């Protein structure tokens, strides 16, 4: 049980001690700190904040605490209710709001929740602004409104529909060819808000939708991280219904993975690769993903005559480099599609629409599409942090050990070998060290990860 404060927001488990978990007191404190920062940041008379949530069990409680804290600061709230992270991101500029808060712990299990904080563009705060909010929270420098200056809450449940309209209006989303292809798709909505938004989008595109776990009650039927080992039910449903493919999203719908017609994973890493292949074929340009993402994006980008660059992990870091390099598409290898033509945020709805456009254009099966891309295999492992473990010291030791290899140290330590790579870093969202590797076979990737886990263990023992 823990409370994690990072550029990814304020994240913790429900219940327990104040300051150690995401208790009601902590939710109020950090909402008030955000409201204080907003007033310092924007300096105007009236303030508006969009607030939405995923379907997790604690969501309604946390949302009410957050909204009424903002009301107590004299800030007006647009309550979009059950929503998706990208929907809230799209809603902020549509509402001409000053910011947004999404109540979601993304792929974390049901006992977790979080406050994800947005600026007036509907984009995540950078590390500098995030640090200001943490400082305000720790110092208790919050000032509340008097009784005549309290904010108001306005409900607006239209934004999932408005978001879908925005996606369908994108020039590269080919609505008519998708309708004519008459796809059949199984959707695993993990009993969260993807179960609302994804079927609605697909139905608008003429897709025959088979719903699996699309009841937004917050009782996740499996671990909500969209990885192969959690998706046996989706695999069975795709085969049973003879579907063209399967779709799975995480609880807040910013991560997207596909399953082919045989019930096999397309590969979460290849969601971005496929969408980028389609976008680059229509609008040549450059791409960005983070350092823990597959080399296949680099290969596909160069095939289309563009250049690829990797950022530090974290959506805000990816977006910053995307803007600097003026890229046409980017994102993260965890199934996060960021398409600037829409907005600068990971968006599964955009990813699905681009993927369907690609499939309709190529007129091939999902398994055949996968064979057209370079074949890399990734291993994603982790080490639980124990008290007293000197993570920075371990990473420095790794840097010294491999100083003769191609090293990148902007985010942990990444070591690029000719045929493989390994990335070691502290997680922003969990108390763990992540060990990501990629190689030409699954066995090589797993062996490389195990080798480094062993080395870390030896260093930790001193």
Tab-separated table of C-alpha atoms in Angstrom:
chain	number	residue	atom	x	y	z
A	1	UNK	CA	0.000	0.000	0.000
A	2	UNK	CA	1.552	3.269	-1.047
A	3	UNK	CA	1.138	6.827	-2.337
A	4	UNK	CA	3.222	7.757	-5.370
A	5	UNK	CA	3.700	11.381	-6.383
A	6	UNK	CA	5.197	11.841	-9.848
A	7	UNK	CA	4.800	13.561	-13.217
A	8	UNK	CA	2.188	10.879	-13.951
A	9	UNK	CA	-0.030	12.331	-11.194
A	10	UNK	CA	-0.914	11.442	-7.614
A	11	UNK	CA	-1.477	7.694	-7.426
A	12	UNK	CA	-2.212	5.411	-4.504
A	13	UNK	CA	-4.259	2.633	-3.012
A	14	UNK	CA	-7.631	3.340	-1.412
A	15	UNK	CA	-7.891	3.160	2.395
A	16	UNK	CA	-5.214	3.105	5.079
A	17	UNK	CA	-3.212	5.924	6.599
A	18	UNK	CA	-3.252	9.573	5.506
A	19	UNK	CA	-0.065	10.387	3.588
A	20	UNK	CA	0.667	6.750	2.902
A	21	UNK	CA	-2.312	5.912	0.685
A	22	UNK	CA	-4.842	7.759	-1.461
A	23	UNK	CA	-7.230	8.555	1.391
A	24	UNK	CA	-10.049	11.140	1.173
A	25	UNK	CA	-7.768	13.602	2.993
A	26	UNK	CA	-5.036	13.119	0.378
A	27	UNK	CA	-7.516	13.478	-2.500
A	28	UNK	CA	-8.740	16.784	-1.068
A	29	UNK	CA	-5.207	18.025	-0.367
A	30	UNK	CA	-3.906	17.388	-3.874
A	31	UNK	CA	-7.077	18.700	-5.548
A	32	UNK	CA	-6.689	21.895	-3.500
A	33	UNK	CA	-3.004	22.115	-4.427
A	34	UNK	CA	-3.946	21.778	-8.114
A	35	UNK	CA	-6.628	24.482	-7.726
A	36	UNK	CA	-4.096	26.788	-6.049
A	37	UNK	CA	-1.545	26.146	-8.825
A	38	UNK	CA	-4.222	26.824	-11.453
A	39	UNK	CA	-4.998	30.214	-9.995
A	40	UNK	CA	-1.299	31.121	-9.843
A	41	UNK	CA	-0.717	29.776	-13.342
A	42	UNK	CA	-3.671	31.404	-15.106
A	43	UNK	CA	-4.331	34.605	-13.050
A	44	UNK	CA	-7.865	35.462	-14.189
A	45	UNK	CA	-11.284	36.004	-12.654
A	46	UNK	CA	-13.237	32.823	-13.378
A	47	UNK	CA	-11.778	29.326	-13.523
A	48	UNK	CA	-13.207	26.177	-15.103
A	49	UNK	CA	-11.930	22.596	-14.753
A	50	UNK	CA	-13.168	19.473	-16.551
A	51	UNK	CA	-13.361	16.396	-14.284
A	52	UNK	CA	-14.015	12.830	-15.439
A	53	UNK	CA	-13.288	9.311	-14.239
A	54	UNK	CA	-12.922	5.702	-15.260
A	55	UNK	CA	-15.315	3.094	-13.840
A	56	UNK	CA	-13.241	1.824	-10.927
A	57	UNK	CA	-15.142	1.241	-7.683
A	58	UNK	CA	-13.607	4.181	-5.795
A	59	UNK	CA	-14.111	6.585	-8.704
A	60	UNK	CA	-17.360	8.208	-7.662
A	61	UNK	CA	-16.110	8.861	-4.118
A	62	UNK	CA	-12.814	10.348	-5.274
A	63	UNK	CA	-14.501	12.416	-7.990
A	64	UNK	CA	-16.979	13.932	-5.539
A	65	UNK	CA	-14.162	14.828	-3.145
A	66	UNK	CA	-12.116	16.420	-5.929
A	67	UNK	CA	-15.000	18.349	-7.506
A	68	UNK	CA	-16.267	19.754	-4.229
A	69	UNK	CA	-12.761	20.769	-3.211
A	70	UNK	CA	-12.503	22.798	-6.415
A	71	UNK	CA	-15.973	24.262	-5.755
A	72	UNK	CA	-14.702	25.280	-2.328
A	73	UNK	CA	-11.901	27.189	-4.049
A	74	UNK	CA	-14.344	29.122	-6.230
A	75	UNK	CA	-13.580	27.028	-9.339
A	76	UNK	CA	-16.404	25.956	-11.662
A	77	UNK	CA	-16.404	22.258	-12.549
A	78	UNK	CA	-17.626	20.574	-15.735
A	79	UNK	CA	-18.493	17.051	-14.605
A	80	UNK	CA	-18.216	14.695	-17.587
A	81	UNK	CA	-18.805	11.655	-15.346
A	82	UNK	CA	-17.789	8.230	-16.657
A	83	UNK	CA	-15.315	9.075	-19.376
A	84	UNK	CA	-11.963	8.176	-20.885
A	85	UNK	CA	-8.630	9.904	-20.382
A	86	UNK	CA	-8.445	11.071	-24.026
A	87	UNK	CA	-12.082	12.252	-23.879
A	88	UNK	CA	-11.271	14.538	-20.940
A	89	UNK	CA	-8.162	15.751	-22.796
A	90	UNK	CA	-10.311	16.634	-25.811
A	91	UNK	CA	-13.006	18.224	-23.617
A	92	UNK	CA	-10.674	20.752	-21.926
A	93	UNK	CA	-10.016	22.918	-25.036
A	94	UNK	CA	-13.581	22.348	-26.311
A	95	UNK	CA	-14.855	23.816	-23.022
A	96	UNK	CA	-12.246	26.608	-23.063
A	97	UNK	CA	-11.417	25.318	-19.589
A	98	UNK	CA	-8.318	26.159	-17.549
A	99	UNK	CA	-7.444	22.533	-16.874
A	100	UNK	CA	-8.715	19.041	-16.262
A	101	UNK	CA	-8.498	16.185	-13.776
A	102	UNK	CA	-8.999	12.524	-14.668
A	103	UNK	CA	-9.629	10.091	-11.811
A	104	UNK	CA	-7.973	6.892	-12.976
A	105	UNK	CA	-5.069	4.660	-12.056
A	106	UNK	CA	-4.823	3.552	-15.684
A	107	UNK	CA	-3.686	-0.097	-15.868
A	108	UNK	CA	-3.293	-0.554	-12.082
A	109	UNK	CA	-5.595	-3.045	-10.272
A	110	UNK	CA	-8.921	-2.013	-8.705
A	111	UNK	CA	-7.540	-0.985	-5.277
A	112	UNK	CA	-5.648	1.885	-6.936
A	113	UNK	CA	-6.850	5.300	-8.048
A	114	UNK	CA	-5.155	8.522	-9.070
A	115	UNK	CA	-5.517	12.172	-9.970
A	116	UNK	CA	-4.103	12.831	-13.440
A	117	UNK	CA	-3.683	16.553	-13.956
A	118	UNK	CA	-4.055	18.510	-17.204
A	119	UNK	CA	-3.263	22.070	-18.283
A	120	UNK	CA	-5.462	24.378	-20.373
A	121	UNK	CA	-4.485	22.535	-23.574
A	122	UNK	CA	-5.758	19.235	-22.183
A	123	UNK	CA	-2.171	17.964	-21.914
A	124	UNK	CA	-0.353	16.492	-18.919
A	125	UNK	CA	1.670	18.856	-16.782
A	126	UNK	CA	5.426	18.757	-17.171
A	127	UNK	CA	7.786	17.914	-14.317
A	128	UNK	CA	8.341	21.582	-13.383
A	129	UNK	CA	4.626	22.351	-12.973
A	130	UNK	CA	4.028	19.004	-11.272
A	131	UNK	CA	6.743	19.817	-8.745
A	132	UNK	CA	5.031	23.155	-7.972
A	133	UNK	CA	1.800	21.327	-7.128
A	134	UNK	CA	3.607	18.872	-4.850
A	135	UNK	CA	5.303	21.804	-3.117
A	136	UNK	CA	1.947	23.578	-2.575
A	137	UNK	CA	0.457	20.352	-1.173
A	138	UNK	CA	3.311	19.851	1.281
A	139	UNK	CA	3.295	23.477	2.452
A	140	UNK	CA	-0.520	23.665	2.881
A	141	UNK	CA	-0.576	27.049	1.091
A	142	UNK	CA	-4.196	26.678	-0.044
A	143	UNK	CA	-6.727	29.495	0.142
A	144	UNK	CA	-10.460	28.736	-0.153
A	145	UNK	CA	-13.322	30.928	-1.396
A	146	UNK	CA	-15.830	32.702	0.806
A	147	UNK	CA	-19.478	31.671	0.813
A	148	UNK	CA	-20.511	34.083	-1.938
A	149	UNK	CA	-17.702	32.997	-4.272
A	150	UNK	CA	-18.081	29.209	-4.314
A	151	UNK	CA	-17.858	27.417	-7.643
A	152	UNK	CA	-20.615	25.428	-9.347
A	153	UNK	CA	-20.777	21.937	-10.844
A	154	UNK	CA	-22.262	21.559	-14.327
A	155	UNK	CA	-22.877	18.049	-15.673
A	156	UNK	CA	-22.138	17.356	-19.337
A	157	UNK	CA	-22.454	13.740	-20.510
A	158	UNK	CA	-22.033	14.524	-24.230
A	159	UNK	CA	-18.266	14.368	-24.475
A	160	UNK	CA	-17.801	10.704	-25.423
A	161	UNK	CA	-20.104	11.373	-28.391
A	162	UNK	CA	-18.289	14.613	-29.215
A	163	UNK	CA	-14.944	12.805	-28.997
A	164	UNK	CA	-16.175	10.110	-31.406
A	165	UNK	CA	-17.366	12.785	-33.874
A	166	UNK	CA	-13.917	14.414	-33.665
A	167	UNK	CA	-12.241	11.054	-34.438
A	168	UNK	CA	-14.568	10.312	-37.389
A	169	UNK	CA	-13.843	13.776	-38.825
A	170	UNK	CA	-10.070	13.138	-39.028
A	171	UNK	CA	-9.017	13.269	-42.715
A	172	UNK	CA	-7.157	9.926	-42.593
A	173	UNK	CA	-10.105	8.033	-41.041
A	174	UNK	CA	-11.780	6.463	-44.078
A	175	UNK	CA	-15.329	5.916	-42.835
A	176	UNK	CA	-16.901	4.587	-46.071
A	177	UNK	CA	-14.260	1.895	-46.825
A	178	UNK	CA	-14.431	0.735	-43.184
A	179	UNK	CA	-18.231	0.454	-43.417
A	180	UNK	CA	-17.921	-1.496	-46.669
A	181	UNK	CA	-15.400	-3.932	-45.157
A	182	UNK	CA	-18.071	-5.132	-42.669
A	183	UNK	CA	-15.605	-6.058	-39.934
A	184	UNK	CA	-16.620	-8.219	-36.981
A	185	UNK	CA	-14.728	-7.302	-33.794
A	186	UNK	CA	-14.715	-8.501	-30.167
A	187	UNK	CA	-14.150	-5.708	-27.613
A	188	UNK	CA	-12.809	-6.358	-24.101
A	189	UNK	CA	-13.676	-3.195	-22.176
A	190	UNK	CA	-12.339	-4.579	-18.838
A	191	UNK	CA	-15.635	-3.413	-17.255
A	192	UNK	CA	-14.584	0.213	-17.448
A	193	UNK	CA	-15.299	3.163	-19.710
A	194	UNK	CA	-13.816	1.532	-22.810
A	195	UNK	CA	-16.937	-0.628	-22.661
A	196	UNK	CA	-18.955	2.535	-23.328
A	197	UNK	CA	-16.759	4.418	-25.812
A	198	UNK	CA	-15.272	1.688	-28.028
A	199	UNK	CA	-18.548	-0.042	-29.049
A	200	UNK	CA	-20.103	3.367	-29.788
A	201	UNK	CA	-17.194	4.279	-32.083
A	202	UNK	CA	-17.241	0.902	-33.849
A	203	UNK	CA	-21.001	0.988	-34.387
A	204	UNK	CA	-20.663	4.418	-36.001
A	205	UNK	CA	-18.158	2.793	-38.387
A	206	UNK	CA	-20.520	-0.034	-39.335
A	207	UNK	CA	-18.567	-2.670	-37.424
A	208	UNK	CA	-20.344	-5.746	-36.026
A	209	UNK	CA	-19.412	-5.502	-32.312
A	210	UNK	CA	-19.299	-8.413	-29.866
A	211	UNK	CA	-19.006	-7.042	-26.329
A	212	UNK	CA	-16.886	-8.761	-23.690
A	213	UNK	CA	-16.671	-7.191	-20.209
A	214	UNK	CA	-18.205	-3.920	-21.385
A	215	UNK	CA	-20.278	-3.248	-18.229
A	216	UNK	CA	-18.690	-0.154	-16.600
A	217	UNK	CA	-18.974	-1.372	-12.989
A	218	UNK	CA	-15.274	-1.270	-12.047
A	219	UNK	CA	-15.065	-4.983	-11.253
A	220	UNK	CA	-12.145	-5.816	-13.510
A	221	UNK	CA	-12.553	-9.418	-14.749
A	222	UNK	CA	-8.796	-9.859	-15.114
A	223	UNK	CA	-5.625	-7.862	-14.462
A	224	UNK	CA	-6.409	-4.645	-16.364
A	225	UNK	CA	-2.984	-4.335	-17.997
A	226	UNK	CA	-3.605	-5.432	-21.620
A	227	UNK	CA	-0.977	-8.209	-21.790
A	228	UNK	CA	-1.295	-11.646	-23.417
A	229	UNK	CA	-1.444	-13.601	-20.136
A	230	UNK	CA	-4.535	-11.625	-19.038
A	231	UNK	CA	-6.518	-12.055	-22.268
A	232	UNK	CA	-7.422	-15.754	-22.583
A	233	UNK	CA	-11.154	-14.929	-22.587
A	234	UNK	CA	-10.720	-12.447	-25.448
A	235	UNK	CA	-8.748	-15.026	-27.428
A	236	UNK	CA	-11.506	-17.629	-26.947
A	237	UNK	CA	-14.230	-15.120	-27.933
A	238	UNK	CA	-12.427	-14.050	-31.125
A	239	UNK	CA	-12.185	-17.682	-32.251
A	240	UNK	CA	-15.717	-18.587	-31.134
A	241	UNK	CA	-17.334	-15.688	-33.013
A	242	UNK	CA	-14.989	-15.995	-36.035
A	243	UNK	CA	-14.150	-12.314	-35.577
A	244	UNK	CA	-11.740	-10.389	-37.789
A	245	UNK	CA	-9.854	-9.318	-34.688
A	246	UNK	CA	-10.126	-8.407	-31.013
A	247	UNK	CA	-9.606	-5.104	-29.220
A	248	UNK	CA	-8.617	-4.581	-25.607
A	249	UNK	CA	-8.044	-1.297	-23.785
A	250	UNK	CA	-6.995	-0.424	-20.245
A	251	UNK	CA	-9.526	1.098	-17.780
A	252	UNK	CA	-9.040	4.705	-18.931
A	253	UNK	CA	-8.738	3.899	-22.666
A	254	UNK	CA	-5.353	5.416	-23.467
A	255	UNK	CA	-3.671	2.038	-24.125
A	256	UNK	CA	-4.713	-0.158	-27.029
A	257	UNK	CA	-3.879	-3.726	-28.038
A	258	UNK	CA	-5.159	-5.924	-30.836
A	259	UNK	CA	-5.615	-9.670	-31.195
A	260	UNK	CA	-5.610	-11.303	-34.639
A	261	UNK	CA	-8.296	-13.546	-36.112
A	262	UNK	CA	-6.554	-16.644	-34.682
A	263	UNK	CA	-6.745	-15.337	-31.102
A	264	UNK	CA	-3.040	-14.453	-31.088
A	265	UNK	CA	-1.716	-11.104	-29.867
A	266	UNK	CA	-0.857	-8.636	-32.633
A	267	UNK	CA	1.656	-7.291	-30.125
A	268	UNK	CA	1.010	-4.268	-27.937
A	269	UNK	CA	4.230	-2.730	-29.261
A	270	UNK	CA	2.942	-3.069	-32.821
A	271	UNK	CA	-0.226	-0.997	-32.262
A	272	UNK	CA	1.842	2.171	-32.793
A	273	UNK	CA	3.912	0.552	-35.558
A	274	UNK	CA	0.783	-0.266	-37.621
A	275	UNK	CA	-0.887	3.117	-37.054
A	276	UNK	CA	2.372	4.909	-37.914
A	277	UNK	CA	2.766	2.817	-41.070
A	278	UNK	CA	-0.678	3.986	-42.202
A	279	UNK	CA	-0.187	7.657	-41.280
A	280	UNK	CA	3.312	7.832	-42.811
A	281	UNK	CA	2.035	6.304	-46.063
A	282	UNK	CA	-0.398	9.254	-46.359
A	283	UNK	CA	1.526	12.072	-44.643
A	284	UNK	CA	5.313	11.517	-44.750
A	285	UNK	CA	7.195	12.798	-41.718
A	286	UNK	CA	8.997	11.855	-38.532
A	287	UNK	CA	8.073	9.800	-35.458
A	288	UNK	CA	8.856	9.622	-31.747
A	289	UNK	CA	8.333	6.927	-29.126
A	290	UNK	CA	9.907	6.345	-25.739
A	291	UNK	CA	13.132	4.483	-24.999
A	292	UNK	CA	11.281	1.351	-23.870
A	293	UNK	CA	9.503	0.938	-27.223
A	294	UNK	CA	10.273	-1.392	-30.116
A	295	UNK	CA	12.870	-0.709	-32.803
A	296	UNK	CA	10.197	-1.640	-35.353
A	297	UNK	CA	8.859	1.953	-35.305
A	298	UNK	CA	12.295	3.226	-36.317
A	299	UNK	CA	12.403	0.670	-39.174
A	300	UNK	CA	8.914	1.573	-40.474
A	301	UNK	CA	9.643	5.317	-40.199
A	302	UNK	CA	12.875	4.993	-42.185
A	303	UNK	CA	11.079	2.846	-44.797
A	304	UNK	CA	8.791	5.840	-45.428
A	305	UNK	CA	11.751	8.251	-45.579
A	306	UNK	CA	11.308	9.794	-42.127
A	307	UNK	CA	13.509	9.959	-39.050
A	308	UNK	CA	12.837	8.432	-35.622
A	309	UNK	CA	13.941	9.624	-32.173
A	310	UNK	CA	13.361	8.185	-28.683
A	311	UNK	CA	12.368	10.200	-25.604
A	312	UNK	CA	12.475	9.465	-21.904
A	313	UNK	CA	9.546	7.332	-20.682
A	314	UNK	CA	6.393	9.244	-19.733
A	315	UNK	CA	3.735	10.705	-21.985
A	316	UNK	CA	4.752	14.280	-21.192
A	317	UNK	CA	8.310	13.523	-22.363
A	318	UNK	CA	7.097	11.884	-25.575
A	319	UNK	CA	4.838	14.865	-26.334
A	320	UNK	CA	7.630	17.372	-25.687
A	321	UNK	CA	9.932	15.654	-28.201
A	322	UNK	CA	7.069	15.195	-30.680
A	323	UNK	CA	6.441	18.945	-30.672
A	324	UNK	CA	10.146	19.722	-30.991
A	325	UNK	CA	10.560	17.362	-33.963
A	326	UNK	CA	7.183	18.298	-35.534
A	327	UNK	CA	6.282	14.623	-35.927
A	328	UNK	CA	3.180	13.318	-37.713
A	329	UNK	CA	2.549	10.478	-35.223
A	330	UNK	CA	4.160	9.180	-32.056
A	331	UNK	CA	3.389	7.490	-28.793
A	332	UNK	CA	4.471	4.697	-26.514
A	333	UNK	CA	5.069	1.016	-27.110
A	334	UNK	CA	2.495	0.135	-24.447
A	335	UNK	CA	-0.223	0.708	-27.045
A	336	UNK	CA	-0.383	4.491	-26.665
A	337	UNK	CA	-1.147	6.324	-29.944
A	338	UNK	CA	-0.517	10.075	-29.988
A	339	UNK	CA	-1.764	11.683	-33.205
A	340	UNK	CA	-1.233	15.476	-33.230
A	341	UNK	CA	-3.906	15.951	-35.927
A	342	UNK	CA	-6.337	15.065	-33.110
A	343	UNK	CA	-4.590	16.063	-29.872
A	344	UNK	CA	-1.375	15.512	-27.927
A	345	UNK	CA	-2.517	12.619	-25.765
A	346	UNK	CA	-2.591	8.808	-25.969
A	347	UNK	CA	-5.933	7.896	-27.484
A	348	UNK	CA	-7.243	4.375	-28.130
A	349	UNK	CA	-10.232	5.694	-30.102
A	350	UNK	CA	-7.931	7.435	-32.569
A	351	UNK	CA	-5.745	4.310	-32.739
A	352	UNK	CA	-8.726	2.053	-33.522
A	353	UNK	CA	-9.970	4.360	-36.285
A	354	UNK	CA	-6.515	4.549	-37.915
A	355	UNK	CA	-6.035	0.771	-37.616
A	356	UNK	CA	-9.420	0.079	-39.243
A	357	UNK	CA	-8.551	2.529	-42.035
A	358	UNK	CA	-5.281	0.646	-42.616
A	359	UNK	CA	-7.027	-2.754	-42.671
A	360	UNK	CA	-9.738	-1.530	-45.034
A	361	UNK	CA	-7.069	-0.094	-47.345
A	362	UNK	CA	-4.855	-3.196	-47.426
A	363	UNK	CA	-7.743	-5.688	-47.455
A	364	UNK	CA	-5.709	-8.349	-45.637
A	365	UNK	CA	-6.178	-10.199	-42.342
A	366	UNK	CA	-4.664	-8.924	-39.114
A	367	UNK	CA	-2.236	-11.872	-38.973
A	368	UNK	CA	-1.100	-11.119	-42.544
A	369	UNK	CA	-0.653	-7.442	-41.643
A	370	UNK	CA	1.561	-8.394	-38.698
A	371	UNK	CA	3.868	-10.381	-41.027
A	372	UNK	CA	4.595	-7.210	-43.015
A	373	UNK	CA	6.464	-5.666	-40.057
A	374	UNK	CA	9.981	-6.377	-38.715
A	375	UNK	CA	9.913	-9.155	-36.130
A	376	UNK	CA	11.210	-8.143	-32.725
A	377	UNK	CA	10.439	-9.796	-29.417
A	378	UNK	CA	10.260	-7.994	-26.106
A	379	UNK	CA	10.516	-9.069	-22.490
A	380	UNK	CA	8.999	-6.798	-19.830
A	381	UNK	CA	9.987	-7.749	-16.299
A	382	UNK	CA	10.221	-5.957	-12.975
A	383	UNK	CA	11.884	-6.087	-9.580
A	384	UNK	CA	9.901	-5.038	-6.497
A	385	UNK	CA	11.690	-2.307	-4.556
A	386	UNK	CA	12.637	-3.116	-0.983
A	387	UNK	CA	13.380	-0.487	1.693
A	388	UNK	CA	16.984	0.634	1.599
A	389	UNK	CA	17.651	-0.494	-1.971
A	390	UNK	CA	19.901	2.096	-3.642
A	391	UNK	CA	18.366	2.136	-7.124
A	392	UNK	CA	20.422	5.101	-8.341
A	393	UNK	CA	23.598	3.368	-7.177
A	394	UNK	CA	22.613	0.173	-8.992
A	395	UNK	CA	21.931	2.057	-12.232
A	396	UNK	CA	25.272	3.905	-11.944
A	397	UNK	CA	27.062	0.596	-11.487
A	398	UNK	CA	25.342	-0.748	-14.619
A	399	UNK	CA	26.394	2.368	-16.514
A	400	UNK	CA	30.020	1.789	-15.479
A	401	UNK	CA	29.906	-1.926	-16.357
A	402	UNK	CA	28.660	-1.266	-19.883
A	403	UNK	CA	30.432	2.006	-20.624
A	404	UNK	CA	31.931	0.573	-23.836
A	405	UNK	CA	28.475	-0.123	-25.308
A	406	UNK	CA	26.041	2.427	-26.805
A	407	UNK	CA	24.488	3.995	-23.692
A	408	UNK	CA	21.584	6.393	-23.147
A	409	UNK	CA	21.080	7.755	-19.619
A	410	UNK	CA	18.312	10.362	-19.971
A	411	UNK	CA	15.934	7.925	-18.221
A	412	UNK	CA	17.603	5.183	-16.225
A	413	UNK	CA	20.114	3.243	-18.326
A	414	UNK	CA	19.508	1.944	-21.853
A	415	UNK	CA	22.170	-0.262	-23.411
A	416	UNK	CA	21.937	-0.773	-27.181
A	417	UNK	CA	23.647	-3.894	-28.468
A	418	UNK	CA	23.841	-4.602	-32.248
A	419	UNK	CA	20.971	-7.142	-32.238
A	420	UNK	CA	19.188	-6.266	-28.970
A	421	UNK	CA	18.763	-3.709	-26.199
A	422	UNK	CA	17.994	-3.506	-22.479
A	423	UNK	CA	16.407	-0.598	-20.601
A	424	UNK	CA	16.597	-0.375	-16.793
A	425	UNK	CA	14.618	2.325	-14.994
A	426	UNK	CA	12.586	3.221	-11.919
A	427	UNK	CA	8.848	3.216	-12.631
A	428	UNK	CA	6.889	6.495	-12.388
A	429	UNK	CA	3.730	4.641	-11.353
A	430	UNK	CA	4.746	1.641	-9.198
A	431	UNK	CA	7.458	0.912	-6.570
A	432	UNK	CA	9.497	-1.225	-8.985
A	433	UNK	CA	12.519	-1.288	-11.278
A	434	UNK	CA	11.441	-2.086	-14.835
A	435	UNK	CA	13.680	-4.277	-16.999
A	436	UNK	CA	12.675	-4.114	-20.668
A	437	UNK	CA	14.605	-5.987	-23.340
A	438	UNK	CA	14.172	-6.563	-27.060
A	439	UNK	CA	15.840	-9.109	-29.332
A	440	UNK	CA	15.311	-11.187	-32.480
A	441	UNK	CA	13.622	-14.036	-30.557
A	442	UNK	CA	11.523	-14.325	-27.387
A	443	UNK	CA	14.076	-16.654	-25.838
A	444	UNK	CA	16.908	-14.163	-26.408
A	445	UNK	CA	14.813	-11.299	-24.973
A	446	UNK	CA	13.857	-13.327	-21.876
A	447	UNK	CA	17.428	-14.544	-21.343
A	448	UNK	CA	18.765	-11.001	-21.646
A	449	UNK	CA	16.238	-9.758	-19.049
A	450	UNK	CA	17.089	-12.634	-16.671
A	451	UNK	CA	20.806	-11.919	-17.083
A	452	UNK	CA	20.333	-8.307	-16.006
A	453	UNK	CA	17.986	-9.234	-13.148
A	454	UNK	CA	20.773	-11.529	-11.916
A	455	UNK	CA	23.364	-8.756	-12.212
A	456	UNK	CA	21.122	-6.326	-10.303
A	457	UNK	CA	20.680	-8.937	-7.559
A	458	UNK	CA	24.450	-9.333	-7.195
A	459	UNK	CA	25.021	-5.552	-7.088
A	460	UNK	CA	22.209	-5.118	-4.526
A	461	UNK	CA	23.833	-7.645	-2.212
A	462	UNK	CA	27.018	-5.620	-2.332
